Amino acid sequence: MSVKITTKEQAQKFLDQYDDFLFDCDGVLWQGNHLLPHVPETLQLLRDNGKRLIFVTNNSTKSRQAYTKKFEKFGIKVNKEEIFGSAYSAAVYLQKVVKFPKDKKVLVVGETGLEEELTEAGIPWLGATDAAYNRVADDEALSSIVRDKSIGAVLCGLDFHINYYKIANALIQLQDPETLFLATNIDSTYPSHGKLLPGAGTIVGTLETSSGRKPVALGKPSQAMMDCIKAQFEFDPSKACMVGDRLNTDMRFGEEGGLGTLFVLSGVDTEESIKKEDAVAKPKYYADKLGDLYELLKN
Amino acid sequence: MSVKITTKEQAQKFLDQYDDFLFDCDGVLWQGNHLLPHVPETLQLLRDNGKRLIFVTNNSTKSRQAYTKKFEKFGIKVNKEEIFGSAYSAAVYLQKVVKFPKDKKVLVVGETGLEEELTEAGIPWLGATDAAYNRVADDEALSSIVRDKSIGAVLCGLDFHINYYKIANALIQLQDPETLFLATNIDSTYPSHGKLLPGAGTIVGTLETSSGRKPVALGKPSQAMMDCIKAQFEFDPSKACMVGDRLNTDMRFGEEGGLGTLFVLSGVDTEESIKKEDAVAKPKYYADKLGDLYELLKN
């Protein structure tokens, strides 16, 4: 049974249990372009109490560095090391989990976030926003596609510049079972521009369908991402709490990782959703919004 | 138990049973750019015996008219009316099966084959190769996407010019459950340029994943295509035979439609595949190649 935090005592007891707080961003800190109430104050209160903050996002189109600008826009100060995006997750996974060979390259289907994180990690890559891949899939282009043995992995994320040539080229690499297949995340849609637009899962799906292979997904709720976070931050899961607005990604992610969970009602899922018999996750705590912690504890 | 046709008597008995012959093309008539032995002679022999020929292809990038040129290149004379491609199948389905309303338009994700067949059937369409859809998915483009109530169906096939803007725009139309969702076919790959390239199913899959909807598929082995062929040609299935090289498309297509089936070993699947316990289809007849009919019957 999830406990709703509505009193100062409950809020204090909740705080005392955890040293590390992992946050989903959209629906928790902000909603689209709108900052949610008392978010900066709550984050400051956590910092003042010596808590460590980690911001976890499936957005792979921006690097951690670029993502700090989004926080700045809302007047929230964070440093790059507090952000854990799926592009960075992919770089950590390649470096620390699979120990990607130094003589191989990663073929990237995606945006600059992936380029920047791989470059920073010293992992050679090709593809992504390179203009040579922005190519019409005519006979010449399709004839030119061959298996490139220097490619050891295909890493696919949301790509606003997807085209048939890129899909075909990545497929030919994946037809070799020695090529790793990684996905930043497999969200089918994401909210943007006031609507639900095709998510990374849509782009990844083109390679899944054509290759008949399943990728290792490096975003929530995949535990591969949790493994990367644990490898990076070294924390005790029982003293960490995942905060999020979605049961099937954030709350499952925290639960399966052995963390405490705080579900907030300021995003996608509702209070009813956690009361269903077949709910995909049963959060330990929930609250109307993250800012309630500050409102309850400020005096 | 499938009967292998190896004698003149068997070939004659086979021929006598059927009035109509439906042919898959690649792997039956030709292999890539290479005509298979005695194909023109076999087709002529069937014509001389008063048989009706129907060439069935999942290729939606070419209209029937354009597809006749492929036959001509191999020295085979066919007329447009003998060809049944998945683009034409879609037009027939819209016209005869769902009786698509005259005041609605079809949003096409695909190539000129779809444009030409819809235009010939008098069905208004938009999208396809129109340069306005060859658009970078920037903020302006994504902001401009709205549900267009004049669109009554999204029809998706293989699209060598796929881009994120097209996928997003089609998705927004499909989020309205009143919009029909049609696919020319859902083949995950197709052989071309000496390799297996992403098939229509790869493009269709982007819309399936993001919308959570299943399309009506109008290519083999979908019986929606068989219904369209039957609506067009009015034949007795028990007096018709489907000839093909693939069990999971051609042979299933014929079997489920109540037709006789002839499996040829000149394409994708092998003799072993029909002897498996769990074979997806059990062809009535099989032969090394289509040309065997001519070779056995010529004297």
Coordinates of C-alpha atoms in Angstrom, one line a residue:
Chain A
M1 CA 0.0 0.0 0.0
S2 CA 1.5 3.3 -1.1
V3 CA 1.8 6.0 1.6
K4 CA 0.7 9.5 0.6
I5 CA 2.9 12.2 2.1
T6 CA 0.6 14.9 3.5
T7 CA 2.1 15.8 6.9
K8 CA 5.4 17.3 8.1
E9 CA 6.1 14.2 10.0
Q10 CA 5.7 11.9 7.0
A11 CA 7.9 14.2 4.9
Q12 CA 10.6 14.2 7.5
K13 CA 10.5 10.5 7.9
F14 CA 10.7 10.1 4.1
L15 CA 13.7 12.4 3.9
D16 CA 15.5 10.6 6.7
Q17 CA 15.4 7.3 5.0
Y18 CA 17.4 8.2 1.9
D19 CA 20.8 9.6 1.0
D20 CA 20.5 9.7 -2.8
F21 CA 17.6 11.0 -4.8
L22 CA 17.2 10.1 -8.5
F23 CA 14.8 12.3 -10.4
D24 CA 12.9 11.9 -13.6
C25 CA 12.6 15.5 -15.1
D26 CA 9.5 16.1 -17.2
G27 CA 6.4 15.7 -15.1
V28 CA 8.4 16.0 -11.9
L29 CA 10.5 19.2 -12.1
W30 CA 8.7 20.8 -15.0
Q31 CA 5.9 20.1 -17.5
G32 CA 7.0 21.1 -21.0
N33 CA 8.0 24.7 -20.6
H34 CA 6.4 25.3 -17.2
L35 CA 8.3 24.9 -14.0
L36 CA 6.3 23.1 -11.3
P37 CA 5.7 24.9 -7.9
H38 CA 8.5 24.9 -5.3
V39 CA 10.8 22.7 -7.2
P40 CA 14.0 24.8 -6.8
E41 CA 13.2 25.2 -3.1
T42 CA 12.8 21.4 -2.7
L43 CA 16.0 20.6 -4.5
Q44 CA 17.8 23.2 -2.3
L45 CA 16.3 21.8 0.8
L46 CA 17.6 18.3 -0.1
R47 CA 21.1 19.7 -0.8
D48 CA 21.0 21.6 2.5
N49 CA 20.3 18.2 4.2
G50 CA 23.4 16.7 2.5
K51 CA 21.5 14.6 0.0
R52 CA 23.0 13.7 -3.4
L53 CA 20.8 14.5 -6.4
I54 CA 20.9 12.6 -9.7
F55 CA 18.7 13.7 -12.7
V56 CA 17.8 10.7 -14.9
T57 CA 16.5 11.3 -18.4
N58 CA 15.8 9.1 -21.4
N59 CA 16.4 12.1 -23.7
S60 CA 19.5 11.2 -25.8
T61 CA 19.4 14.1 -28.2
K62 CA 21.2 16.3 -25.7
S63 CA 24.4 15.6 -23.9
R64 CA 24.6 16.2 -20.1
Q65 CA 26.4 19.5 -20.8
A66 CA 23.6 20.7 -23.2
Y67 CA 21.0 19.4 -20.7
T68 CA 22.3 21.7 -17.9
K69 CA 21.0 24.6 -20.0
K70 CA 17.5 23.3 -19.7
F71 CA 17.8 23.5 -15.9
E72 CA 19.4 27.0 -16.1
K73 CA 16.4 28.2 -18.1
F74 CA 14.2 27.2 -15.1
G75 CA 16.6 28.9 -12.7
I76 CA 17.8 25.5 -11.3
K77 CA 21.6 25.2 -10.8
V78 CA 22.9 21.7 -11.5
N79 CA 26.3 20.5 -12.6
K80 CA 26.9 18.1 -15.5
E81 CA 27.9 15.3 -13.2
E82 CA 24.5 15.3 -11.6
I83 CA 22.8 14.5 -14.9
F84 CA 22.5 11.0 -16.2
G85 CA 21.0 10.9 -19.7
S86 CA 20.6 7.9 -21.9
A87 CA 23.3 9.1 -24.3
Y88 CA 25.8 9.2 -21.4
S89 CA 24.4 5.9 -20.2
A90 CA 25.3 4.4 -23.5
A91 CA 28.8 5.7 -23.3
V92 CA 29.2 4.3 -19.7
Y93 CA 27.8 1.0 -20.8
L94 CA 30.2 0.7 -23.7
Q95 CA 33.2 1.8 -21.6
K96 CA 32.6 0.1 -18.3
V97 CA 30.1 -2.8 -18.9
V98 CA 31.1 -4.3 -22.3
K99 CA 34.6 -2.8 -22.3
F100 CA 34.2 -1.9 -26.0
P101 CA 37.4 -2.7 -27.9
K102 CA 39.6 0.3 -28.7
D103 CA 40.0 -0.7 -32.4
K104 CA 36.3 -0.7 -33.1
K105 CA 33.8 2.1 -33.9
V106 CA 30.2 2.7 -33.0
L107 CA 27.8 3.5 -35.8
V108 CA 25.4 6.1 -34.4
V109 CA 21.8 6.6 -35.5
G110 CA 20.8 9.7 -33.5
E111 CA 21.6 13.3 -32.6
T112 CA 24.4 15.4 -31.2
G113 CA 23.8 14.2 -27.6
L114 CA 25.2 10.8 -28.6
E115 CA 28.1 12.3 -30.6
E116 CA 29.2 14.5 -27.6
E117 CA 29.0 11.8 -25.0
L118 CA 30.9 9.2 -27.1
T119 CA 33.5 11.8 -28.0
E120 CA 34.0 12.7 -24.3
A121 CA 34.3 9.1 -23.4
G122 CA 36.9 8.6 -26.1
I123 CA 34.9 6.1 -28.0
P124 CA 35.3 6.4 -31.9
W125 CA 32.0 6.7 -33.7
L126 CA 30.6 7.5 -37.2
G127 CA 27.2 8.3 -38.6
A128 CA 24.9 10.5 -36.4
T129 CA 24.6 14.0 -37.9
D130 CA 27.5 13.6 -40.3
A131 CA 26.3 15.1 -43.6
A132 CA 27.6 12.0 -45.5
Y133 CA 24.7 10.1 -44.0
N134 CA 22.1 12.6 -45.0
R135 CA 21.8 10.8 -48.3
V136 CA 19.0 10.0 -50.7
A137 CA 18.5 6.2 -50.9
D138 CA 19.0 5.9 -54.7
D139 CA 20.6 3.0 -56.5
E140 CA 24.1 4.4 -56.0
A141 CA 23.7 4.9 -52.3
L142 CA 22.1 1.5 -51.7
S143 CA 24.8 -0.3 -53.9
S144 CA 27.5 1.4 -51.8
I145 CA 26.4 -0.1 -48.5
V146 CA 28.7 -2.9 -47.3
R147 CA 29.4 -4.5 -44.0
D148 CA 32.2 -2.4 -42.4
K149 CA 34.1 -4.8 -40.1
S150 CA 35.5 -1.8 -38.1
I151 CA 32.0 -1.2 -36.7
G152 CA 31.5 -3.1 -33.5
A153 CA 28.2 -1.7 -32.4
V154 CA 25.1 0.1 -33.7
L155 CA 23.8 2.6 -31.2
C156 CA 20.3 4.0 -32.0
G157 CA 18.3 6.7 -30.4
L158 CA 15.8 9.4 -31.4
D159 CA 16.8 10.8 -34.7
F160 CA 15.0 13.8 -36.2
H161 CA 17.0 13.2 -39.4
I162 CA 16.3 9.6 -39.9
N163 CA 16.3 8.4 -43.6
Y164 CA 16.2 5.1 -45.5
Y165 CA 19.9 5.1 -46.2
K166 CA 20.8 5.3 -42.5
I167 CA 18.3 2.5 -41.7
A168 CA 19.6 0.3 -44.5
N169 CA 23.3 0.9 -43.6
A170 CA 22.7 0.1 -39.9
L171 CA 20.7 -3.0 -40.8
I172 CA 23.6 -4.4 -43.0
Q173 CA 25.9 -3.9 -39.9
L174 CA 23.4 -5.7 -37.6
Q175 CA 23.1 -8.6 -40.0
D176 CA 26.5 -9.6 -38.6
P177 CA 25.7 -11.1 -35.2
E178 CA 29.1 -9.8 -33.9
T179 CA 27.8 -6.3 -34.1
L180 CA 26.4 -5.1 -30.7
F181 CA 22.9 -3.6 -30.9
L182 CA 22.2 -0.8 -28.4
A183 CA 19.3 1.6 -28.0
T184 CA 19.3 4.7 -25.9
N185 CA 15.7 3.9 -24.9
I186 CA 12.5 2.4 -26.4
D187 CA 9.8 4.9 -25.6
S188 CA 7.3 4.7 -28.3
T189 CA 6.3 8.4 -28.0
Y190 CA 7.3 11.5 -26.1
P191 CA 5.5 14.7 -25.3
S192 CA 6.7 17.7 -27.3
H193 CA 5.2 20.7 -29.2
G194 CA 1.9 20.1 -27.3
K195 CA 1.4 16.6 -28.8
L196 CA 2.7 13.1 -28.6
L197 CA 5.5 12.7 -31.2
P198 CA 7.3 9.5 -32.3
G199 CA 9.8 8.5 -29.6
A200 CA 13.2 6.7 -29.8
G201 CA 11.4 3.4 -29.8
T202 CA 10.0 4.2 -33.2
I203 CA 13.4 4.7 -34.8
V204 CA 14.9 1.7 -32.9
G205 CA 11.9 -0.3 -34.1
T206 CA 13.0 0.0 -37.7
L207 CA 16.2 -1.8 -36.9
E208 CA 14.5 -4.4 -34.7
T209 CA 11.9 -5.2 -37.4
S210 CA 14.4 -5.5 -40.2
S211 CA 17.1 -7.3 -38.3
G212 CA 14.9 -9.5 -36.1
R213 CA 17.2 -8.6 -33.2
K214 CA 16.4 -7.0 -29.8
P215 CA 18.7 -4.2 -28.6
V216 CA 20.1 -3.6 -25.1
A217 CA 18.1 -0.6 -24.0
L218 CA 20.0 2.0 -22.0
G219 CA 17.1 4.2 -20.7
K220 CA 14.5 3.7 -18.1
P221 CA 13.1 1.2 -17.1
S222 CA 16.0 -0.9 -18.4
Q223 CA 18.2 -2.1 -15.5
A224 CA 21.2 -1.8 -17.9
M225 CA 20.8 2.0 -17.2
M226 CA 20.5 1.3 -13.5
D227 CA 23.7 -0.7 -13.7
C228 CA 25.4 2.2 -15.4
I229 CA 24.2 4.7 -12.7
K230 CA 25.4 2.4 -10.0
A231 CA 28.7 1.9 -11.7
Q232 CA 29.1 5.7 -11.9
F233 CA 27.8 6.8 -8.5
E234 CA 28.4 3.9 -6.1
F235 CA 25.4 4.1 -3.9
D236 CA 23.4 1.8 -1.6
P237 CA 20.1 1.1 -3.4
S238 CA 18.3 0.7 -0.1
K239 CA 19.3 4.3 0.8
A240 CA 18.3 5.7 -2.6
C241 CA 14.9 6.9 -3.9
M242 CA 13.6 7.2 -7.4
V243 CA 11.2 10.1 -8.0
G244 CA 9.0 10.0 -11.1
D245 CA 5.6 10.5 -12.6
R246 CA 5.3 7.3 -14.7
L247 CA 4.7 3.8 -13.3
N248 CA 5.8 1.8 -16.4
T249 CA 9.2 3.7 -16.7
D250 CA 10.2 5.6 -13.5
M251 CA 8.6 3.5 -10.8
R252 CA 9.4 0.2 -12.4
F253 CA 13.0 1.4 -12.9
G254 CA 13.3 2.2 -9.2
E255 CA 11.5 -0.8 -7.9
E256 CA 13.5 -3.3 -10.0
G257 CA 16.7 -1.6 -9.0
G258 CA 15.9 -2.2 -5.3
L259 CA 15.4 1.6 -4.6
G260 CA 12.7 3.3 -2.7
T261 CA 10.1 5.1 -4.9
L262 CA 8.2 8.4 -4.7
F263 CA 5.5 8.8 -7.3
V264 CA 4.3 12.3 -8.0
L265 CA 0.9 13.2 -9.5
S266 CA 2.2 16.2 -11.5
G267 CA 2.8 14.3 -14.7
V268 CA 1.4 11.5 -16.8
D269 CA -0.1 8.9 -14.4
T270 CA -2.8 9.5 -11.9
E271 CA -3.6 8.4 -8.3
E272 CA -6.1 5.8 -9.7
S273 CA -3.3 4.1 -11.6
I274 CA -1.5 3.0 -8.4
K275 CA -4.7 1.6 -6.9
K276 CA -5.3 -0.8 -9.8
E277 CA -4.8 -4.5 -9.0
D278 CA -2.5 -4.9 -12.0
A279 CA -0.5 -1.8 -11.6
V280 CA 3.0 -2.3 -13.2
A281 CA 4.6 -0.8 -10.1
K282 CA 3.6 -0.2 -6.4
P283 CA 5.4 3.0 -5.3
K284 CA 6.4 3.1 -1.6
Y285 CA 5.4 6.8 -1.3
Y286 CA 3.4 9.3 -3.4
A287 CA 2.6 13.0 -3.3
D288 CA 0.7 15.5 -5.3
K289 CA 3.9 17.1 -6.4
L290 CA 7.6 17.2 -5.5
G291 CA 7.2 20.7 -4.1
D292 CA 5.0 19.3 -1.3
L293 CA 8.2 18.3 0.5
Y294 CA 9.3 21.9 0.7
E295 CA 5.8 23.1 1.6
L296 CA 5.5 20.6 4.4
L297 CA 9.0 21.0 5.8
K298 CA 9.7 24.8 5.4
N299 CA 8.5 25.7 8.9
Chain B
M1 CA 2.3 -34.8 -48.3
S2 CA 3.4 -32.5 -51.1
V3 CA 3.7 -34.1 -54.6
K4 CA 6.9 -33.3 -56.6
I5 CA 6.2 -32.8 -60.3
T6 CA 8.8 -34.8 -62.1
T7 CA 7.0 -36.6 -64.9
K8 CA 4.9 -35.5 -68.0
E9 CA 1.9 -37.2 -66.6
Q10 CA 2.1 -35.4 -63.3
A11 CA 2.6 -32.1 -65.1
Q12 CA -0.4 -32.7 -67.3
K13 CA -2.6 -33.7 -64.3
F14 CA -1.5 -30.6 -62.4
L15 CA -2.3 -28.4 -65.4
D16 CA -5.7 -29.9 -66.0
Q17 CA -6.9 -29.1 -62.4
Y18 CA -6.6 -25.3 -62.6
D19 CA -8.0 -22.5 -64.8
D20 CA -6.3 -19.6 -63.0
F21 CA -2.6 -19.3 -62.0
L22 CA -1.4 -16.7 -59.6
F23 CA 2.3 -16.1 -59.6
D24 CA 4.7 -14.6 -57.2
C25 CA 7.4 -13.0 -59.3
D26 CA 10.9 -12.8 -57.7
G27 CA 12.2 -16.3 -57.1
V28 CA 9.6 -17.8 -59.5
L29 CA 9.9 -15.9 -62.8
W30 CA 13.3 -14.3 -62.1
Q31 CA 15.9 -13.9 -59.4
G32 CA 17.0 -10.3 -59.1
N33 CA 18.1 -9.4 -62.6
H34 CA 18.3 -13.0 -63.9
L35 CA 15.5 -14.6 -65.8
L36 CA 14.9 -18.2 -64.7
P37 CA 15.0 -21.0 -67.3
H38 CA 12.0 -21.6 -69.6
V39 CA 9.8 -19.1 -67.8
P40 CA 8.5 -17.3 -71.0
E41 CA 7.9 -20.7 -72.6
T42 CA 5.9 -22.0 -69.6
L43 CA 3.8 -18.9 -69.4
Q44 CA 3.1 -19.2 -73.2
L45 CA 2.2 -22.9 -72.8
L46 CA -0.3 -21.9 -70.0
R47 CA -1.8 -19.2 -72.2
D48 CA -2.0 -21.6 -75.2
N49 CA -4.0 -23.9 -72.9
G50 CA -6.5 -21.1 -72.1
K51 CA -5.3 -20.5 -68.6
R52 CA -5.6 -17.1 -67.0
L53 CA -2.4 -15.6 -65.5
I54 CA -2.3 -13.2 -62.6
F55 CA 1.1 -11.8 -61.3
V56 CA 0.9 -11.0 -57.6
T57 CA 3.6 -8.7 -56.0
N58 CA 4.0 -7.0 -52.7
N59 CA 6.1 -4.3 -54.4
S60 CA 4.1 -1.1 -53.9
T61 CA 6.8 1.3 -55.2
K62 CA 5.7 0.6 -58.8
S63 CA 2.2 0.8 -60.3
R64 CA 1.0 -2.0 -62.4
Q65 CA 1.8 0.0 -65.5
A66 CA 5.4 0.6 -64.3
Y67 CA 5.7 -3.1 -63.4
T68 CA 4.9 -4.2 -66.9
K69 CA 8.3 -2.7 -67.9
K70 CA 10.1 -5.1 -65.6
F71 CA 8.4 -8.0 -67.5
E72 CA 9.3 -6.5 -70.8
K73 CA 12.9 -6.3 -69.8
F74 CA 12.9 -10.1 -69.5
G75 CA 11.1 -10.4 -72.8
I76 CA 7.8 -11.5 -71.2
K77 CA 4.7 -9.9 -72.6
V78 CA 2.0 -9.1 -70.0
N79 CA -0.7 -6.5 -69.8
K80 CA -1.4 -4.2 -66.9
E81 CA -4.6 -6.1 -66.0
E82 CA -2.7 -9.3 -65.3
I83 CA -0.6 -7.6 -62.6
F84 CA -1.9 -7.3 -59.0
G85 CA 0.5 -5.3 -56.9
S86 CA 0.0 -4.2 -53.3
A87 CA -0.5 -0.6 -54.4
Y88 CA -3.3 -1.6 -56.7
S89 CA -4.6 -3.9 -53.9
A90 CA -4.8 -0.8 -51.6
A91 CA -6.8 1.1 -54.2
V92 CA -9.2 -1.8 -54.8
Y93 CA -9.6 -2.2 -51.0
L94 CA -10.4 1.5 -50.5
Q95 CA -12.8 1.5 -53.4
K96 CA -14.6 -1.8 -53.2
V97 CA -14.2 -3.1 -49.7
V98 CA -14.4 -0.1 -47.4
K99 CA -16.1 2.2 -50.0
F100 CA -13.9 5.1 -49.0
P101 CA -16.0 8.3 -48.8
K102 CA -15.6 10.7 -51.7
D103 CA -15.0 13.7 -49.5
K104 CA -12.0 12.2 -47.7
K105 CA -8.3 12.0 -48.7
V106 CA -5.7 9.3 -48.1
L107 CA -2.4 10.4 -46.5
V108 CA 0.3 8.3 -48.4
V109 CA 3.6 7.3 -46.9
G110 CA 5.3 5.7 -49.9
E111 CA 6.4 6.0 -53.5
T112 CA 5.0 6.7 -56.9
G113 CA 3.3 3.3 -57.3
L114 CA 0.8 4.3 -54.6
E115 CA 0.3 7.8 -56.1
E116 CA -0.4 6.3 -59.6
E117 CA -2.8 3.6 -58.5
L118 CA -4.8 5.9 -56.2
T119 CA -5.0 8.6 -58.9
E120 CA -6.2 6.0 -61.5
A121 CA -8.9 4.8 -59.0
G122 CA -10.0 8.4 -58.5
I123 CA -9.1 8.4 -54.8
P124 CA -7.8 11.8 -53.6
W125 CA -4.5 11.6 -51.8
L126 CA -1.7 13.7 -50.3
G127 CA 1.8 13.1 -49.1
A128 CA 3.9 10.5 -50.9
T129 CA 6.6 12.1 -53.0
D130 CA 5.2 15.6 -52.8
A131 CA 8.2 17.8 -52.0
A132 CA 6.3 19.6 -49.2
Y133 CA 6.7 16.4 -47.2
N134 CA 10.5 16.2 -47.8
R135 CA 11.0 18.5 -44.8
V136 CA 13.5 18.7 -41.9
A137 CA 11.8 18.0 -38.6
D138 CA 12.7 21.3 -37.0
D139 CA 10.6 23.2 -34.4
E140 CA 8.7 25.0 -37.1
A141 CA 7.8 21.8 -39.0
L142 CA 6.8 19.9 -35.8
S143 CA 4.7 22.8 -34.5
S144 CA 2.9 22.9 -37.8
I145 CA 1.6 19.4 -37.6
V146 CA -2.1 19.2 -36.8
R147 CA -4.9 16.7 -37.2
D148 CA -6.4 17.2 -40.7
K149 CA -10.0 16.0 -40.5
S150 CA -10.1 15.7 -44.3
I151 CA -7.7 12.7 -44.0
G152 CA -9.7 9.5 -43.7
A153 CA -6.9 7.0 -44.0
V154 CA -3.2 6.6 -43.7
L155 CA -1.7 4.2 -46.3
C156 CA 1.9 3.2 -45.7
G157 CA 4.3 1.3 -47.9
L158 CA 8.0 1.1 -48.6
D159 CA 9.3 4.6 -48.7
F160 CA 12.9 5.3 -49.8
H161 CA 12.3 9.0 -48.8
I162 CA 11.0 8.4 -45.2
N163 CA 11.8 11.1 -42.7
Y164 CA 10.8 12.1 -39.2
Y165 CA 8.4 14.8 -40.3
K166 CA 6.4 12.3 -42.4
I167 CA 6.3 9.8 -39.5
A168 CA 5.2 12.4 -37.0
N169 CA 2.5 13.8 -39.3
A170 CA 1.1 10.3 -40.1
L171 CA 1.1 9.5 -36.3
I172 CA -0.9 12.6 -35.5
Q173 CA -3.6 11.5 -38.0
L174 CA -3.6 8.0 -36.7
Q175 CA -4.1 9.2 -33.1
D176 CA -7.7 9.8 -34.2
P177 CA -9.3 6.4 -34.2
E178 CA -11.5 7.4 -37.1
T179 CA -8.5 7.4 -39.4
L180 CA -8.1 4.0 -41.2
F181 CA -4.7 2.5 -41.0
L182 CA -3.6 0.5 -44.1
A183 CA -0.3 -1.0 -45.1
T184 CA 0.7 -2.2 -48.5
N185 CA 2.5 -5.2 -46.9
I186 CA 4.5 -5.9 -43.8
D187 CA 7.6 -7.7 -45.2
S188 CA 10.5 -6.9 -42.8
T189 CA 13.1 -7.1 -45.5
Y190 CA 13.3 -7.6 -49.3
P191 CA 16.2 -8.7 -51.5
S192 CA 17.7 -5.9 -53.6
H193 CA 21.2 -4.7 -54.6
G194 CA 22.6 -8.1 -53.6
K195 CA 21.5 -7.8 -50.0
L196 CA 18.5 -7.8 -47.7
L197 CA 17.3 -4.2 -47.4
P198 CA 14.6 -2.9 -45.0
G199 CA 11.1 -3.8 -46.3
A200 CA 7.8 -2.0 -46.1
G201 CA 7.2 -3.6 -42.7
T202 CA 10.1 -1.5 -41.3
I203 CA 8.4 1.8 -42.4
V204 CA 4.9 0.6 -41.4
G205 CA 6.4 -0.4 -38.0
T206 CA 7.3 3.2 -37.2
L207 CA 3.6 4.0 -37.2
E208 CA 2.6 0.8 -35.5
T209 CA 5.0 1.4 -32.6
S210 CA 4.1 5.0 -32.1
S211 CA 0.4 4.7 -32.6
G212 CA -0.1 1.4 -30.9
R213 CA -2.4 0.4 -33.8
K214 CA -2.3 -2.5 -36.2
P215 CA -2.8 -1.8 -39.9
V216 CA -4.9 -3.8 -42.4
A217 CA -2.1 -5.3 -44.6
L218 CA -2.9 -5.5 -48.3
G219 CA -0.1 -7.7 -49.5
K220 CA 0.6 -11.4 -49.2
P221 CA -0.1 -13.4 -47.1
S222 CA -3.0 -11.1 -45.9
Q223 CA -6.3 -12.4 -47.0
A224 CA -7.4 -8.8 -47.5
M225 CA -5.3 -8.9 -50.7
M226 CA -6.9 -12.2 -51.7
D227 CA -10.3 -10.6 -51.2
C228 CA -9.3 -7.8 -53.5
I229 CA -8.0 -10.2 -56.1
K230 CA -11.2 -12.2 -55.9
A231 CA -13.3 -9.0 -56.1
Q232 CA -11.4 -8.1 -59.3
F233 CA -11.1 -11.4 -61.2
E234 CA -14.0 -13.5 -60.0
F235 CA -12.5 -16.9 -60.0
D236 CA -13.3 -20.2 -58.3
P237 CA -10.6 -20.7 -55.7
S238 CA -10.7 -24.5 -56.0
K239 CA -9.8 -24.1 -59.7
A240 CA -7.0 -21.6 -59.0
C241 CA -3.3 -22.3 -58.1
M242 CA -0.9 -20.0 -56.3
V243 CA 2.8 -20.4 -57.4
G244 CA 5.5 -19.2 -55.2
D245 CA 8.9 -19.7 -53.6
R246 CA 8.1 -18.7 -50.0
L247 CA 6.1 -20.7 -47.5
N248 CA 5.3 -17.9 -45.0
T249 CA 4.0 -15.5 -47.7
D250 CA 3.1 -17.2 -51.0
M251 CA 2.1 -20.7 -49.9
R252 CA 0.2 -19.5 -46.8
F253 CA -1.5 -16.9 -49.0
G254 CA -2.8 -19.6 -51.4
E255 CA -3.6 -22.1 -48.7
E256 CA -5.6 -19.7 -46.6
G257 CA -7.4 -18.5 -49.7
G258 CA -8.6 -22.0 -50.5
L259 CA -6.4 -22.3 -53.7
G260 CA -4.2 -25.1 -54.8
T261 CA -0.5 -24.4 -54.3
L262 CA 2.7 -25.0 -56.3
F263 CA 6.0 -24.4 -54.4
V264 CA 9.1 -23.8 -56.5
L265 CA 12.7 -24.3 -55.3
S266 CA 14.2 -21.5 -57.4
G267 CA 13.9 -18.9 -54.7
V268 CA 14.1 -18.4 -50.9
D269 CA 12.8 -21.6 -49.3
T270 CA 14.2 -25.1 -49.8
E271 CA 12.9 -28.6 -50.2
E272 CA 13.7 -29.3 -46.5
S273 CA 11.5 -26.5 -45.3
I274 CA 8.3 -28.2 -46.5
K275 CA 9.3 -31.5 -44.8
K276 CA 9.5 -29.9 -41.4
E277 CA 6.8 -30.9 -38.9
D278 CA 6.0 -27.2 -38.1
A279 CA 6.1 -25.9 -41.7
V280 CA 3.9 -22.8 -41.9
A281 CA 2.3 -24.2 -45.1
K282 CA 2.0 -27.6 -46.8
P283 CA 2.1 -27.0 -50.6
K284 CA 0.0 -29.4 -52.7
Y285 CA 2.6 -29.6 -55.4
Y286 CA 6.3 -28.6 -55.7
A287 CA 8.9 -28.5 -58.4
D288 CA 12.5 -27.5 -58.8
K289 CA 11.4 -24.6 -60.9
L290 CA 8.4 -23.2 -62.9
G291 CA 10.2 -24.0 -66.2
D292 CA 9.9 -27.8 -65.4
L293 CA 6.3 -27.6 -66.6
Y294 CA 7.4 -26.6 -70.1
E295 CA 10.4 -29.0 -70.1
L296 CA 8.1 -32.0 -69.1
L297 CA 5.2 -31.1 -71.4
K298 CA 7.0 -29.7 -74.6
N299 CA 7.1 -33.0 -76.4

